[in-house]
Each structure stands twice: as C-alpha cells, then as structure tokens.
Amino acid sequence: MVVPGSQHKLYHPPEGLQKDAHVPDFNCYLELYKKSIEEPDVFWKEVASDFYWKKPPTGQILQYNFDVTKGNIYVKCMEGATTNMCYNVLDRNVKDKNLGERVAFYWEGNSPDHREAITYGQLLGQVCRCSNTLKQMGVRKGDRVAIYLPMIPELVYTMLACTRIGAVHSIVFAGFSAESLCERIMDSQCSILVTADGVYRGEKLINLKQIADEALEKCREKASATVTRCLVVKHHALRTQDGDVSNKLQTPWDAACDVCWEEVMGQVSEQCEPEWLDAEDPLFILYTSGSTGKPKGVLHTVAGYLLYTSLTFKYVFDHQPDDVYWCTADIGWITGHSYITYGPLANGATSVLFEGIPVHPHVGRFWEVIEKYRVTKFYTAPTAIRLLMKYGLDPVQKYDLSSLRILGTVGEPINPEAWHWYHEVIGQKRCPVVDTFWQTETGGHVLTPLPAATPLKPGSATFPFFGVEPTILNEHGEELEGEAEGYLVFRRPWPGIMRTVYGNQERFESTYFKKFPGFYVTGDGCRRDKDGYYWIAGRIDDMINVSGHLLSTAEVEASLTDHGAVAEAAVVSRPHTVKGECLYCFVTLKDCREFNRTLVDELKRQVREKIGPIATPDFIQNAPGLPKTRSGKIMRRVLRQIARNEKDLGDLSTMADPKVVEVLFNHRCETAS
Ligand code: WT7
C-alpha cells in the first residue's frame, strides 16, 4: 500500500474541514504560533479568559528557570490566581454554559451489551457525592489518593472528586502488578486506595481487589503502610440481568479497612463546594518509567495543565459542538488523563469511554463502536492500528465509518504502512491523521499537525504546538539549524509541562535539565527535514517503547536478577510487527544452573508479576558471558545487534573479551521464547 517516494508527498487538509475550523489554514497557524512565542502573556491570558478564576493572576503568566547553572529549575503559570479544576470542567459547563443535559460520556463496557450515557449534570452530581465520600473517609487538601480502577465511570468520578477537594490523585493503570502498585503507593504516601472488585478484560476475569490487597500487604511488610482505607467499587457489569458472576471473585473483605462504594455514595449529599486552590497547587501525580529502574512520579499542577490540555484538545482535534470524540487509551496513562478526562471535559465535549479491548468479542470492535456512536474524531495508537491491519479489510467494511472526520495517533513513531492503512481504509482518504508527539512529562501535545492547517507527511509529527519552541542539539549541546539530526529539546516551558518529580527535585533536574543547561531534554532523537518538519527517531536513553508504553531496561533487568538462578541480565529492544518494539533479554546464569524451558517460563512469570503483563519479555536467551568494555560496562549496542541478527558488529576494539560474541550468536533466539 505504500507508494514509493510517498514520504515526500504532502497530504493537504480537505476543504470541507477548513470551512469552520478553529485554525483554518497554515498561515493562520503561523500567525498564532508567532504570537504565542513573541507575546506569550497576551496569548495565554486570552486562553485563560475562557475559564473561571476565583482570584485572577497577579504577575506574568509564565515564569521559569530552565538553566541549572543559574539556580533551581522551576515553572510557574498564573501565579497568584486561585481556581478549581473540577469547577472548570463541570460546574462551568453545567451552570454557565447550560450544558447539563449534554452527554459527557457514552460508556461502552467490555461487552457490547453494557452501556450507559452520562450527562454533564449527572457527572457533576456523582463527582460531588464522591467528593463528600472521600472527605468523610478523612481525605484533605494536599493528601494523595491512589486510584486502581478499570475504565468505568467511577474512575472519572474519583479523579474529578480529588481535584474538587484539592486532593492529589495518583492513578495506577489497572494492568500493573501488586508490586508496582505498592511501589507507587509508597513513593507518594497515599492515604486512601480506590479500587474495584474485579473486571473483565476480553474473556479474562481479573480479581482487582485481590491484587490491591496484595499491594497493601506488601506496603505493610515494608513497614511504611500509609493507606488507611480502601474504597471498593462493585463493578456493575459483573452483576447484570443475565446473572451475577461476581461470586467467582470471592472478593476478600476486611471490614476494618474496606468501604463499599455503593453503600457510602447513597448516603452523602450531591452538593459539594469546590476547594479553591492556588494555580500552582499539585493536581496529580502519574508515574512513568525512569532509566534507573525506579519509576518517576511526574507532578502536574492545576492552572497550567487546565489551559494546556483544553487548548490542545480544542485545536488538535478541531473540536466542534456536534462532535462525538473517542480516545481508545486507558485513563491509567497520560493520554487518558489529558485527552479522555481533562481536555475534552474542559471543552464540553461528548466522548466515548471504552472499557474493552480491540479484539473482543470480535476484531471489528473498534469499527463497530465508531458506527454505533457516530464517532467523528478518533484517537488511537500505532500498535492498535498494526494489530487490526492484520485482519484485513473485511472486519472494517462491515461498518459505516462515514461519520469520521479526524484521526489521531500517539505513543510512538507511526510507520508509513500503518499510516496509509489508517488514512485510506479507516479515514477513507477523507480524514487528516494528526500524529501527536508528547510525553507524560509534557502534559499535552507538543509537536503536532493541526488538522485543517498543516499539510501532512506520513510519519512526521510536523510542527510545534502554540507556545512550544523545539530545537535540535548535537552531542556538544550546539544548536543545529535547518536540516539536522540530534537531541530533541525545548527552549522554554509551556503551561502544561511537569513541575517536578514528586519528592525528588534533584532527579527532576538531573533527568531533564542537566545534560544541556537551558533546555528541557525529551530523551528522544529527532530529525528536521528541509521543509522544517520534525521526525521523531525514538528514545536515545535506556528506555524501550513497547506498544506505546515506555519501559526501563533497568527495571526489567532488576526483576530478572531477582530470580535465584540469574547472575546477570541485560535487556535490549528488538523490532516487533505489532508492538513496535519488544524486550529481548540476555541472562547469565549462576554456576550449576541450567538454562531450560521451565526457567524461561519462570523468568517471564517473574517479570509479569513484578511489573505487569505489558513488560512480559518476548525473548529470553542464555548468555554464558556478556560483551563488556574493559571498564566493565555492558555494550548494549552489540547486544541489540545480536538480538536483530546483524552480523556486522563494527568496531569491537573496546571489548574486553570478543569471544563472547560468537557464543551469543550461537544461542540466539530465532523465534519468541
Ligand atoms: C514517549 C513518551 C504521550 C502519550 C503516550 C506515551 C514516544 C509518543 C509519539 C509520536 C513518535 C512518540 C516518544 C516519547 N512518543 N508519541 N507521536 N511519535 N514518538 O507517553 O509513556 O510518556 O512516552 O513516547 O519516545 O518520548 P510516555
């Protein structure tokens, strides 16, 4: 399907889309961009005027220091202002804009028979009830609340309730293991955990409460138990007219700690005054993998995140009042925080909230949901596109996709073949594909096309969003002009950038600002072509992007070496047709341990249990010795080449014992372990 040379062909925005668009052409983009860079105060004040401020800001809209040689790194947005996130995304829509009857979410369960429509008015009521419940359980402003929930409306109620009362949510993706949940709870000393009894993911019933209990037990073992109460939702879809399957879970219950959501929510009021917070008060913590192996608690704050997610949502998806928008991410990731909850609600949008997976009960599920709700804007990940491409045209052509107007992608570079399939088969050549580059740390899109303005090149995230100033540096920190390749960095903050690593300012500064003083360092390699388009080349640190999620090689290595048989482990990436990249692990066993099938299975299970199913290695190979430099550093470049069966290894002169290479080639895994 890829036309040779198509990388160079430009795809222009369809005229129909340009007519009513917020940014109708490229010149308009350039003008607004110029204003956002030259007069950031004027630009962001205008954006802020859409929202409610209990007290207006007193100083400059953005203040910052990005230069470690000049003192601490900081970013402040709207200093002096007070506001409330929940008020802005709900009360403002219901009361000031009269949108109480508008549907905020069409919830679609794991099974197509389970659905529910929730209006803005109803959402506000539920959020207030949940706010009162949390208060009753002792949660106060500034307290951290851990949320370990599947994609059910209660997840949205809880996160917004936290923001209403000034508590800081820390959502942990419900696919993470007990160990990972425990680590995150301890790092941010959460006082409450909110979870559900169980959930179906496809055919598989998952006992969430049991995992949550295991996590709390681990916290207690580590003698720093901070969670005092656990609020437990009984998943409605497990209890339907057709029957109650919840008894399969045998939900463990400890009356001293556990609180039943359904019971308490009925007893509290539907009214709750919002807590007025400072613009720079913390809004939430979200953990992302770090190259040392320990996840980093990325902290976002109230005002800047509100301005940035709402503006990017409005422009990047060219939001219109009659839209039905669907982002397929899980709220447990930043994509869900910014572009399922905050951005869309701030714009009064109607969204699909999808609990299911793309292949259950059949491989046309995504397309069925698009037809069912007449979805106009659809946002998903390259890994999902590649997965669904494999099933050919039949599952797509059964459904009417004529409602679609804009397609989006996020998470990793999209390969041209997937781009063209998405554009031609799903978008029927009618819908621009917005390839949005961003990170947990950036809070929102930073490089992205605008659908009615930017001519597209498949695979390029094109140009910076408003207020964002990218540049490319070489190894020496010199800025490169024109066509260039190097480190992608940003010269100044935008409102939605992270403020610190929770409880660890030092790590924040050393991770993102130390290498090149004066710049925020993304960790991605990048190329700029002759037309100024940016092309993300992928990570240049020890992170691996599996299905759009970053994993740290150090973290996987640590869970492998935790096994009694393993002396040393090294993990590298290997290309994978659906996941993009996958994990290829080299393990050196302790003396007298044998490498066999049982051990491989044990190691895989171990990683899955320590981190979560997304970290399950595809390949585990025996490595009697690892290639190391004379100073003892593992040569990952060589391991990557062995994993990919690249025979020409280049310069090996720094290697202590070149003989290990041949042995490793002999033990190579051809197919998945
Ligand atoms: C890393 C951030 C932001 C939500 C999902 C991932 C890669 C993300 C793109 C894109 C090329 C991309 C980068 C980035 N990435 N979007 N459109 N094109 N690469 O969030 O887990 O914080 O990962 O994902 O490598 O640094 P995350």
XYZ file of C-alpha atoms and ligand atoms in Angstrom:
700
model
C 0.000 0.000 0.000
C 2.984 2.302 0.425
C 3.585 4.284 -2.740
C 7.331 4.616 -3.375
C 8.508 8.090 -2.562
C 5.316 8.811 -0.660
C 7.344 10.121 2.270
C 7.779 13.221 0.213
C 4.196 13.641 -0.868
C 2.190 16.204 1.079
C -1.344 15.437 2.186
C -3.330 18.648 2.239
C -6.253 19.304 4.575
C -9.664 18.634 2.991
C -11.505 21.846 2.155
C -14.686 20.756 3.884
C -12.829 20.673 7.170
C -11.263 24.089 6.714
C -14.572 25.930 6.459
C -15.461 26.110 10.166
C -12.103 25.139 11.657
C -10.566 26.991 14.612
C -7.280 27.202 12.715
C -8.417 27.084 9.063
C -5.084 27.300 7.207
C -1.328 27.209 7.574
C -0.911 30.982 7.598
C -3.315 31.220 10.476
C -1.238 28.598 12.324
C 1.938 30.589 11.660
C 0.400 33.831 12.899
C -0.937 32.299 16.091
C 2.344 30.473 16.654
C 4.276 33.717 16.278
C 2.029 35.416 18.776
C 2.366 32.554 21.270
C 6.167 32.832 21.126
C 6.544 36.609 20.941
C 3.758 37.583 23.311
C 3.159 34.545 25.495
C 1.431 36.625 28.170
C -1.134 38.032 25.780
C -1.636 34.648 24.156
C -2.227 32.652 27.354
C -4.275 35.393 29.046
C -6.732 35.102 26.196
C -6.897 31.330 26.664
C -7.339 31.778 30.425
C -10.249 34.163 29.918
C -12.432 31.192 28.935
C -12.110 29.749 32.431
C -13.236 30.635 35.921
C -10.717 32.157 38.310
C -11.759 32.808 41.875
C -8.852 35.254 42.019
C -7.125 36.475 38.830
C -3.363 36.139 38.395
C -1.149 38.927 39.678
C 2.067 38.639 37.674
C 3.363 37.307 34.404
C 1.516 34.262 33.098
C 4.647 32.102 32.743
C 7.724 32.400 34.940
C 10.609 29.950 34.825
C 14.219 28.980 35.037
C 15.464 26.265 32.655
C 19.154 26.763 33.379
C 20.683 24.599 36.129
C 23.761 26.815 36.230
C 21.563 29.716 37.370
C 19.706 28.036 40.230
C 16.797 25.664 40.765
C 14.639 24.687 37.829
C 11.060 25.916 38.173
C 7.991 26.739 36.110
C 5.046 28.770 37.376
C 1.886 29.557 35.488
C -0.741 32.111 36.561
C 0.990 32.972 39.873
C -1.426 34.497 42.343
C -4.569 33.080 40.730
C -6.889 30.676 42.523
C -9.234 28.267 40.812
C -10.533 24.696 40.782
C -10.120 22.130 38.005
C -13.375 20.323 38.695
C -15.342 23.574 38.765
C -13.929 24.499 35.359
C -14.621 21.188 33.659
C -18.057 20.554 35.235
C -19.832 23.401 37.073
C -18.810 25.922 34.430
C -20.325 23.728 31.710
C -23.476 22.888 33.646
C -24.200 26.303 35.170
C -22.582 28.933 32.972
C -22.917 27.176 29.624
C -26.157 25.365 30.237
C -24.762 22.020 29.113
C -26.243 19.974 31.971
C -28.211 17.795 29.537
C -25.314 17.199 27.158
C -23.773 13.737 27.229
C -20.259 13.857 28.666
C -19.573 10.138 28.232
C -21.053 7.235 26.407
C -19.651 4.407 28.492
C -19.233 1.206 26.492
C -18.301 -1.847 28.547
C -16.098 -4.798 27.764
C -19.217 -6.472 26.401
C -21.158 -4.554 23.703
C -24.365 -5.125 25.714
C -23.137 -2.967 28.569
C -23.547 0.737 28.025
C -24.554 3.894 29.807
C -24.854 7.583 28.862
C -23.747 10.123 31.466
C -24.670 13.784 31.072
C -22.636 16.700 32.409
C -25.330 17.257 35.047
C -25.216 13.646 36.209
C -21.437 13.652 36.182
C -21.365 16.702 38.442
C -23.750 15.040 40.891
C -21.710 11.816 41.062
C -18.458 13.701 41.422
C -19.876 15.729 44.323
C -21.059 12.550 46.036
C -17.639 11.008 45.617
C -16.017 14.220 46.927
C -18.157 14.017 50.065
C -17.332 10.323 50.435
C -13.612 10.964 50.240
C -13.937 13.803 52.762
C -15.848 11.509 55.073
C -13.019 9.000 54.802
C -10.631 11.668 56.027
C -9.134 12.949 52.771
C -7.999 16.580 53.000
C -6.476 19.099 50.626
C -2.991 18.017 49.560
C -3.498 14.332 50.525
C -2.609 11.740 47.908
C -5.248 9.259 46.753
C -4.200 6.116 44.859
C -6.679 5.005 42.196
C -6.502 1.479 40.790
C -9.644 1.166 38.705
C -10.664 -0.199 35.317
C -12.208 2.022 32.634
C -15.551 2.564 34.353
C -17.328 5.873 35.043
C -16.310 5.621 38.717
C -12.706 6.204 37.636
C -13.672 9.587 36.205
C -15.854 10.375 39.249
C -12.961 9.654 41.597
C -10.285 11.614 39.772
C -12.529 14.655 39.452
C -13.635 14.337 43.091
C -9.984 14.505 44.119
C -9.496 17.689 42.132
C -12.680 19.153 43.617
C -11.459 18.803 47.200
C -7.822 19.583 46.431
C -6.555 16.032 46.898
C -3.841 14.795 44.534
C -4.725 11.700 42.542
C -2.173 9.080 41.649
C -3.767 6.743 39.126
C -2.098 3.388 38.611
C -3.048 1.565 35.396
C -5.143 -1.450 36.442
C -2.886 -3.775 34.413
C 0.043 -3.133 36.749
C 1.103 -5.771 39.277
C 0.683 -5.655 43.069
C 4.391 -4.896 43.361
C 4.160 -1.904 41.009
C 1.053 -0.617 42.776
C 2.757 -0.944 46.169
C 5.844 0.902 44.956
C 3.736 3.800 43.668
C 1.575 3.994 46.802
C 4.663 4.131 48.987
C 6.527 6.670 46.900
C 3.757 9.244 47.189
C 2.463 8.131 50.617
C -1.161 7.774 49.549
C -3.684 7.705 52.376
C -6.580 6.083 50.511
C -6.792 3.466 47.777
C -9.802 3.336 45.439
C -10.297 0.112 43.510
C -12.975 -2.268 42.176
C -13.790 -5.861 42.982
C -12.999 -7.117 39.503
C -13.201 -6.553 35.791
C -13.390 -8.472 32.536
C -10.613 -7.701 30.075
C -11.799 -9.532 26.974
C -12.590 -13.075 28.149
C -10.434 -12.835 31.222
C -11.832 -12.068 34.659
C -9.359 -10.121 36.768
C -9.538 -10.068 40.541
C -8.533 -6.456 41.105
C -9.376 -6.301 44.801
C -7.144 -9.271 45.460
C -4.227 -7.590 43.669
C -4.942 -4.365 45.546
C -4.920 -6.255 48.866
C -1.628 -7.905 47.951
C -0.187 -4.479 47.241
C -1.346 -3.144 50.603
C 0.081 -6.230 52.302
C 3.433 -5.575 50.636
C 3.307 -1.958 51.831
C 2.764 -3.232 55.387
C 5.696 -5.643 55.072
C 7.876 -2.752 54.052
C 6.771 -1.095 57.296
C 5.518 2.082 55.742
C 1.815 1.451 55.388
C 0.200 4.808 54.679
C -3.135 3.650 53.253
C -5.744 3.613 55.988
C -8.899 2.855 53.992
C -9.777 1.163 50.723
C -12.858 2.297 48.789
C -14.167 -0.550 46.633
C -16.494 -0.232 43.638
C -18.649 -3.234 42.809
C -18.374 -3.434 39.047
C -21.947 -3.194 37.701
C -21.259 -5.191 34.575
C -20.420 -8.245 36.680
C -23.962 -8.073 38.040
C -26.433 -7.943 35.182
C -29.964 -9.116 34.495
C -28.474 -12.218 32.925
C -26.676 -13.136 36.093
C -24.148 -12.308 38.733
C -20.614 -13.508 38.054
C -19.061 -11.547 40.898
C -19.175 -14.619 43.136
C -16.372 -16.073 41.002
C -14.112 -13.457 42.523
C -14.694 -14.323 46.184
C -13.741 -10.741 46.922
C -11.645 -10.568 50.079
C -13.133 -8.072 52.540
C -11.687 -6.506 55.661
C -14.360 -4.508 57.471
C -11.715 -2.542 59.370
C -10.300 -1.090 56.166
C -12.677 -1.640 53.244
C -15.536 0.698 52.394
C -18.223 -0.241 49.876
C -18.673 2.464 47.232
C -22.344 1.701 46.537
C -23.219 1.954 50.232
C -21.493 5.234 51.048
C -22.318 7.057 47.828
C -26.024 6.743 48.584
C -25.641 8.337 51.996
C -23.883 11.561 51.087
C -25.071 14.803 49.532
C -24.980 15.616 45.826
C -23.627 19.070 46.618
C -20.035 19.850 47.452
C -18.329 23.240 47.479
C -15.098 23.134 45.479
C -11.845 23.886 47.300
C -10.195 26.977 45.793
C -6.583 26.157 45.032
C -3.532 28.143 44.088
C -2.691 27.966 40.392
C 0.489 26.052 41.188
C -1.008 23.619 43.708
C -0.463 19.986 42.697
C -3.207 18.414 40.569
C -1.979 14.853 40.137
C 0.994 12.524 40.134
C 1.432 9.981 37.355
C 4.302 7.520 37.354
C 6.400 6.921 34.272
C 9.379 4.621 33.764
C 12.774 6.030 34.611
C 16.103 4.914 33.199
C 17.412 3.997 36.675
C 14.570 1.480 37.018
C 12.614 3.305 39.700
C 9.500 4.973 38.244
C 9.290 8.750 38.457
C 6.238 10.468 39.931
C 5.568 13.152 37.326
C 3.796 16.055 39.031
C 1.345 18.324 37.210
C -0.287 21.422 38.683
C -3.733 22.956 38.372
C -3.822 26.052 36.182
C -1.169 25.310 33.576
C -2.445 21.807 32.929
C -6.014 23.101 32.567
C -5.001 25.735 29.995
C -2.784 23.396 28.046
C -4.943 20.275 27.813
C -8.033 22.288 26.945
C -6.309 24.293 24.215
C -4.523 21.347 22.618
C -7.756 19.342 22.611
C -9.677 22.183 21.005
C -7.146 22.820 18.225
C -5.604 19.414 17.540
C -8.986 17.710 17.216
C -10.606 20.905 15.944
C -13.364 20.379 18.454
C -16.916 21.266 17.332
C -20.093 21.098 19.439
C -21.658 18.227 17.457
C -18.585 16.001 17.737
C -18.508 12.554 19.246
C -14.907 12.034 20.220
C -13.233 8.757 21.107
C -9.770 8.215 22.532
C -9.070 4.500 22.987
C -6.333 4.915 25.618
C -6.740 3.867 29.239
C -7.080 6.672 31.778
C -4.236 4.974 33.666
C -1.850 6.572 31.132
C -1.274 10.266 30.480
C -3.171 10.086 27.173
C -6.292 9.192 29.124
C -5.728 11.871 31.776
C -5.277 14.658 29.229
C -7.448 13.505 26.335
C -10.244 11.459 27.885
C -10.858 13.390 31.068
C -9.478 16.917 31.311
C -9.114 18.238 27.742
C -12.473 17.012 26.425
C -14.462 17.956 29.543
C -12.896 21.425 29.631
C -14.337 21.868 26.118
C -17.762 20.487 26.970
C -17.150 17.588 24.576
C -19.097 14.350 24.218
C -16.799 11.315 24.358
C -16.897 7.547 24.263
C -15.434 5.948 27.399
C -14.427 2.458 26.333
C -13.650 -0.347 28.753
C -12.987 -3.075 26.220
C -10.129 -4.262 24.047
C -9.854 -4.044 20.227
C -10.375 -7.761 19.558
C -13.256 -8.698 21.854
C -15.788 -10.102 21.152
C -14.534 -9.758 17.561
C -11.774 -7.983 15.670
C -14.154 -5.341 14.281
C -14.984 -3.969 17.720
C -13.394 -0.522 17.213
C -15.233 -0.026 13.934
C -18.479 -1.249 15.460
C -18.182 1.319 18.266
C -17.449 4.095 15.754
C -20.609 3.194 13.829
C -22.704 2.821 16.981
C -21.969 6.290 18.359
C -21.284 8.017 15.023
C -17.785 8.927 16.210
C -16.339 11.970 14.414
C -12.845 12.223 15.949
C -10.897 9.052 16.709
C -7.584 8.871 18.588
C -5.582 5.650 18.949
C -2.054 4.214 18.917
C 0.081 2.789 16.064
C 0.269 -0.563 17.873
C -3.540 -0.893 17.754
C -3.569 0.047 14.070
C -0.893 -2.544 13.254
C -2.776 -5.185 15.219
C -6.055 -4.513 13.390
C -4.411 -4.224 9.962
C -3.523 -7.892 10.214
C -7.188 -8.886 9.940
C -7.601 -7.273 6.550
C -10.484 -5.269 5.141
C -13.466 -7.493 5.987
C -13.898 -6.537 9.661
C -13.683 -2.852 8.682
C -16.025 -2.925 5.718
C -18.873 -4.374 7.749
C -19.303 -0.998 9.444
C -20.228 2.502 8.422
C -17.315 4.795 9.189
C -18.671 7.793 7.279
C -19.064 9.846 10.472
C -15.270 10.116 10.913
C -13.669 13.486 10.237
C -10.274 13.442 12.008
C -7.967 10.596 13.026
C -5.220 10.845 15.609
C -2.262 8.746 16.671
C 0.062 8.798 19.667
C 2.632 6.790 21.541
C 5.419 6.031 19.097
C 6.500 6.892 15.577
C 3.919 5.562 13.131
C 5.372 3.514 10.283
C 4.271 4.548 6.769
C 2.421 1.282 6.128
C 0.240 1.749 9.212
C -0.233 5.441 8.412
C -1.504 4.683 4.921
C -3.834 1.949 6.101
C -5.253 4.263 8.755
C -5.621 7.105 6.277
C -7.033 5.075 3.402
C -9.004 2.233 4.959
C -10.262 3.868 8.162
C -10.287 7.525 7.122
C -11.280 6.728 3.529
C -8.747 9.388 2.445
C -11.150 11.999 3.798
C -9.677 12.442 7.294
C -6.372 14.069 8.200
C -4.189 11.987 10.525
C -2.831 14.053 13.404
C 0.375 12.407 14.603
C 0.770 13.865 18.086
C 4.168 13.704 19.755
C 4.250 14.257 23.509
C 5.153 12.646 26.831
C 3.785 12.076 30.319
C 6.090 14.943 31.251
C 4.798 17.403 28.648
C 1.183 17.111 29.860
C -0.172 17.609 26.342
C 0.759 17.582 22.640
C 3.968 19.454 21.873
C 4.641 18.535 18.228
C 1.513 18.003 16.174
C -0.265 18.929 12.982
C -3.475 20.976 13.163
C -5.985 19.074 11.030
C -7.271 21.890 8.834
C -3.997 23.782 8.620
C -0.971 21.505 8.356
C -0.024 19.619 5.173
C 0.923 16.135 6.386
C 3.897 13.902 5.751
C 3.193 10.323 6.881
C 5.343 9.549 9.917
C 6.141 13.130 10.867
C 4.657 14.886 13.916
C 5.199 18.027 11.792
C 5.422 21.290 13.792
C 5.318 22.664 17.353
C 2.076 23.493 19.084
C 1.497 27.064 20.314
C 3.956 28.209 22.946
C 6.365 25.347 22.275
C 9.856 26.076 20.994
C 11.719 22.952 19.887
C 15.294 22.808 18.788
C 17.814 20.105 17.899
C 21.202 19.848 19.618
C 24.265 17.812 18.794
C 26.271 15.821 21.362
C 28.149 19.001 22.356
C 24.963 20.903 23.033
C 25.281 23.054 19.924
C 22.048 24.083 18.243
C 21.604 22.777 14.734
C 19.885 24.856 12.078
C 17.956 23.695 9.006
C 18.135 20.039 8.039
C 19.584 18.284 11.058
C 19.513 15.265 13.333
C 20.198 15.115 17.077
C 18.649 15.531 20.521
C 15.135 16.947 20.646
C 14.953 19.641 23.343
C 12.680 22.573 24.224
C 13.972 26.045 24.957
C 11.156 27.267 27.189
C 8.176 25.921 29.097
C 4.531 25.815 28.002
C 1.796 25.814 30.668
C 1.319 22.016 30.744
C 4.913 20.909 31.370
C 5.579 18.860 34.537
C 6.747 20.804 37.600
C 8.903 18.256 39.377
C 9.402 14.586 40.151
C 7.287 14.088 43.252
C 9.513 14.236 46.320
C 12.682 14.361 44.234
C 13.536 17.738 42.694
C 17.119 16.593 42.257
C 16.067 13.737 39.995
C 13.819 16.117 38.042
C 16.728 18.443 37.347
C 19.273 15.749 36.577
C 16.944 13.790 34.268
C 15.660 16.629 32.134
C 17.922 19.661 32.526
C 21.466 18.670 33.393
C 22.744 17.387 30.078
C 22.087 20.639 28.216
C 21.704 23.663 30.552
C 18.928 25.971 29.392
C 16.841 23.242 27.744
C 14.251 20.601 28.645
C 15.653 17.340 27.230
C 12.989 14.938 25.909
C 15.216 11.850 25.669
C 14.157 11.403 22.039
C 16.281 11.592 18.950
C 14.864 13.704 16.157
C 15.407 14.869 12.593
C 14.281 18.083 10.911
C 13.897 17.903 7.150
C 14.438 20.604 4.557
C 10.838 21.820 4.957
C 11.201 22.146 8.730
C 9.126 19.045 9.552
C 10.126 17.190 12.719
C 10.555 13.385 12.605
C 10.905 11.557 15.925
C 13.568 8.853 15.760
C 12.809 7.210 19.117
C 14.492 7.047 22.529
C 18.176 7.675 22.956
C 18.262 6.568 26.582
C 17.784 3.102 28.091
C 14.052 3.072 27.556
C 12.106 0.750 25.312
C 8.760 1.694 23.801
C 6.521 -1.398 23.868
C 3.083 -0.800 22.332
C 3.371 2.907 23.034
C 4.423 2.475 26.666
C 7.874 3.208 27.933
C 9.661 0.515 29.909
C 13.016 0.907 31.550
C 15.588 -1.750 30.729
C 16.987 -1.370 34.266
C 13.628 -2.189 35.833
C 13.204 -5.353 33.746
C 16.814 -6.359 34.435
C 16.238 -5.933 38.166
C 13.219 -8.223 38.103
C 15.202 -10.857 36.171
C 18.189 -10.779 38.542
C 15.769 -11.137 41.445
C 15.426 -14.765 40.342
C 17.739 -17.119 42.242
C 19.190 -18.653 39.076
C 20.219 -15.399 37.398
C 23.633 -13.830 37.961
C 23.329 -11.001 35.483
C 20.825 -9.731 32.921
C 20.814 -7.247 30.069
C 17.685 -6.195 28.207
C 17.554 -4.600 24.772
C 14.837 -3.831 22.244
C 14.069 -5.772 19.110
C 11.597 -4.651 16.427
C 8.136 -6.257 16.631
C 5.477 -6.109 13.931
C 2.612 -5.183 16.277
C 4.218 -3.823 19.442
C 6.743 -1.674 17.607
C 9.499 -2.799 19.919
C 9.672 -5.759 22.276
C 12.004 -6.954 25.029
C 14.926 -9.222 24.209
C 16.653 -10.404 27.399
C 20.119 -11.871 27.844
C 20.584 -13.763 31.112
C 23.788 -15.105 32.571
C 23.038 -17.929 34.992
C 24.747 -18.661 38.251
C 27.139 -21.623 38.267
C 25.457 -25.028 38.030
C 22.091 -23.613 36.988
C 20.670 -24.995 33.795
C 19.023 -22.922 31.073
C 15.792 -24.657 30.025
C 12.121 -24.139 29.142
C 10.962 -24.193 32.769
C 13.411 -21.469 33.704
C 12.368 -19.297 30.747
C 8.722 -19.619 31.805
C 9.604 -18.812 35.407
C 11.537 -15.729 34.361
C 8.693 -14.491 32.182
C 6.222 -15.014 35.004
C 8.540 -13.233 37.392
C 8.757 -10.102 35.230
C 4.996 -10.146 34.694
C 4.372 -10.366 38.415
C 6.923 -7.713 39.339
C 5.952 -5.120 36.749
C 2.835 -6.186 34.865
C 1.781 -8.040 31.697
C 2.983 -5.227 29.391
C 6.565 -5.965 30.475
C 6.470 -9.683 29.599
C 9.668 -10.438 27.630
C 9.267 -11.867 24.123
C 12.759 -13.347 24.066
C 14.965 -14.751 26.804
C 18.341 -16.048 25.710
C 21.110 -17.790 27.547
C 24.231 -15.617 27.789
C 27.194 -17.511 29.242
C 29.037 -14.183 29.011
C 28.018 -10.604 28.162
C 30.003 -8.274 25.915
C 31.657 -5.696 28.171
C 34.166 -2.937 27.828
C 37.425 -3.213 29.709
C 35.952 -0.959 32.360
C 33.072 -3.441 32.807
C 30.263 -1.586 31.054
C 27.813 -3.794 29.160
C 27.917 -2.991 25.436
C 24.217 -2.699 24.698
C 24.765 -1.690 21.120
C 26.342 -5.093 20.464
C 23.503 -6.891 22.248
C 20.934 -5.019 20.166
C 22.708 -6.137 17.016
C 22.847 -9.751 18.174
C 19.126 -9.643 19.011
C 18.457 -8.392 15.469
C 20.888 -10.904 13.933
C 23.055 -8.165 12.458
C 26.342 -9.861 11.768
C 28.420 -6.777 11.037
C 29.187 -5.511 14.524
C 31.558 -2.713 13.596
C 34.283 -1.595 15.960
C 34.758 -4.042 18.839
C 38.171 -2.803 19.929
C 36.939 -1.665 23.350
C 35.506 -5.085 24.180
C 37.270 -6.969 26.980
C 36.616 -10.465 25.604
C 35.421 -10.516 21.958
C 34.949 -14.308 22.104
C 31.608 -13.954 23.931
C 30.013 -12.604 20.755
C 30.225 -15.823 18.794
C 28.801 -17.784 21.717
C 25.890 -15.354 21.934
C 25.156 -15.708 18.221
C 25.034 -19.472 18.710
C 22.481 -19.160 21.490
C 20.345 -16.562 19.661
C 16.550 -16.900 19.819
C 15.128 -17.027 16.314
C 11.510 -17.005 17.430
C 9.794 -15.786 20.570
C 10.718 -17.710 23.724
C 7.491 8.783 24.582
C 6.638 9.261 25.744
C 2.265 10.797 25.275
C 1.426 9.695 25.445
C 1.940 8.333 25.214
C 3.309 7.972 25.689
C 7.163 8.352 22.311
C 4.920 9.460 21.963
C 4.940 9.834 19.816
C 4.730 10.173 18.447
C 6.890 9.375 17.981
C 6.164 9.248 20.179
C 8.407 9.220 22.492
C 8.140 9.900 23.830
N 6.123 9.019 21.515
N 4.202 9.941 20.937
N 3.585 10.724 18.007
N 5.736 9.925 17.572
N 7.147 9.027 19.262
O 3.705 8.651 26.843
O 4.910 6.884 28.140
O 5.402 9.334 28.498
O 6.126 8.138 26.397
O 6.677 8.103 23.631
O 9.534 8.412 22.563
O 9.292 10.365 24.469
P 5.036 8.252 27.557
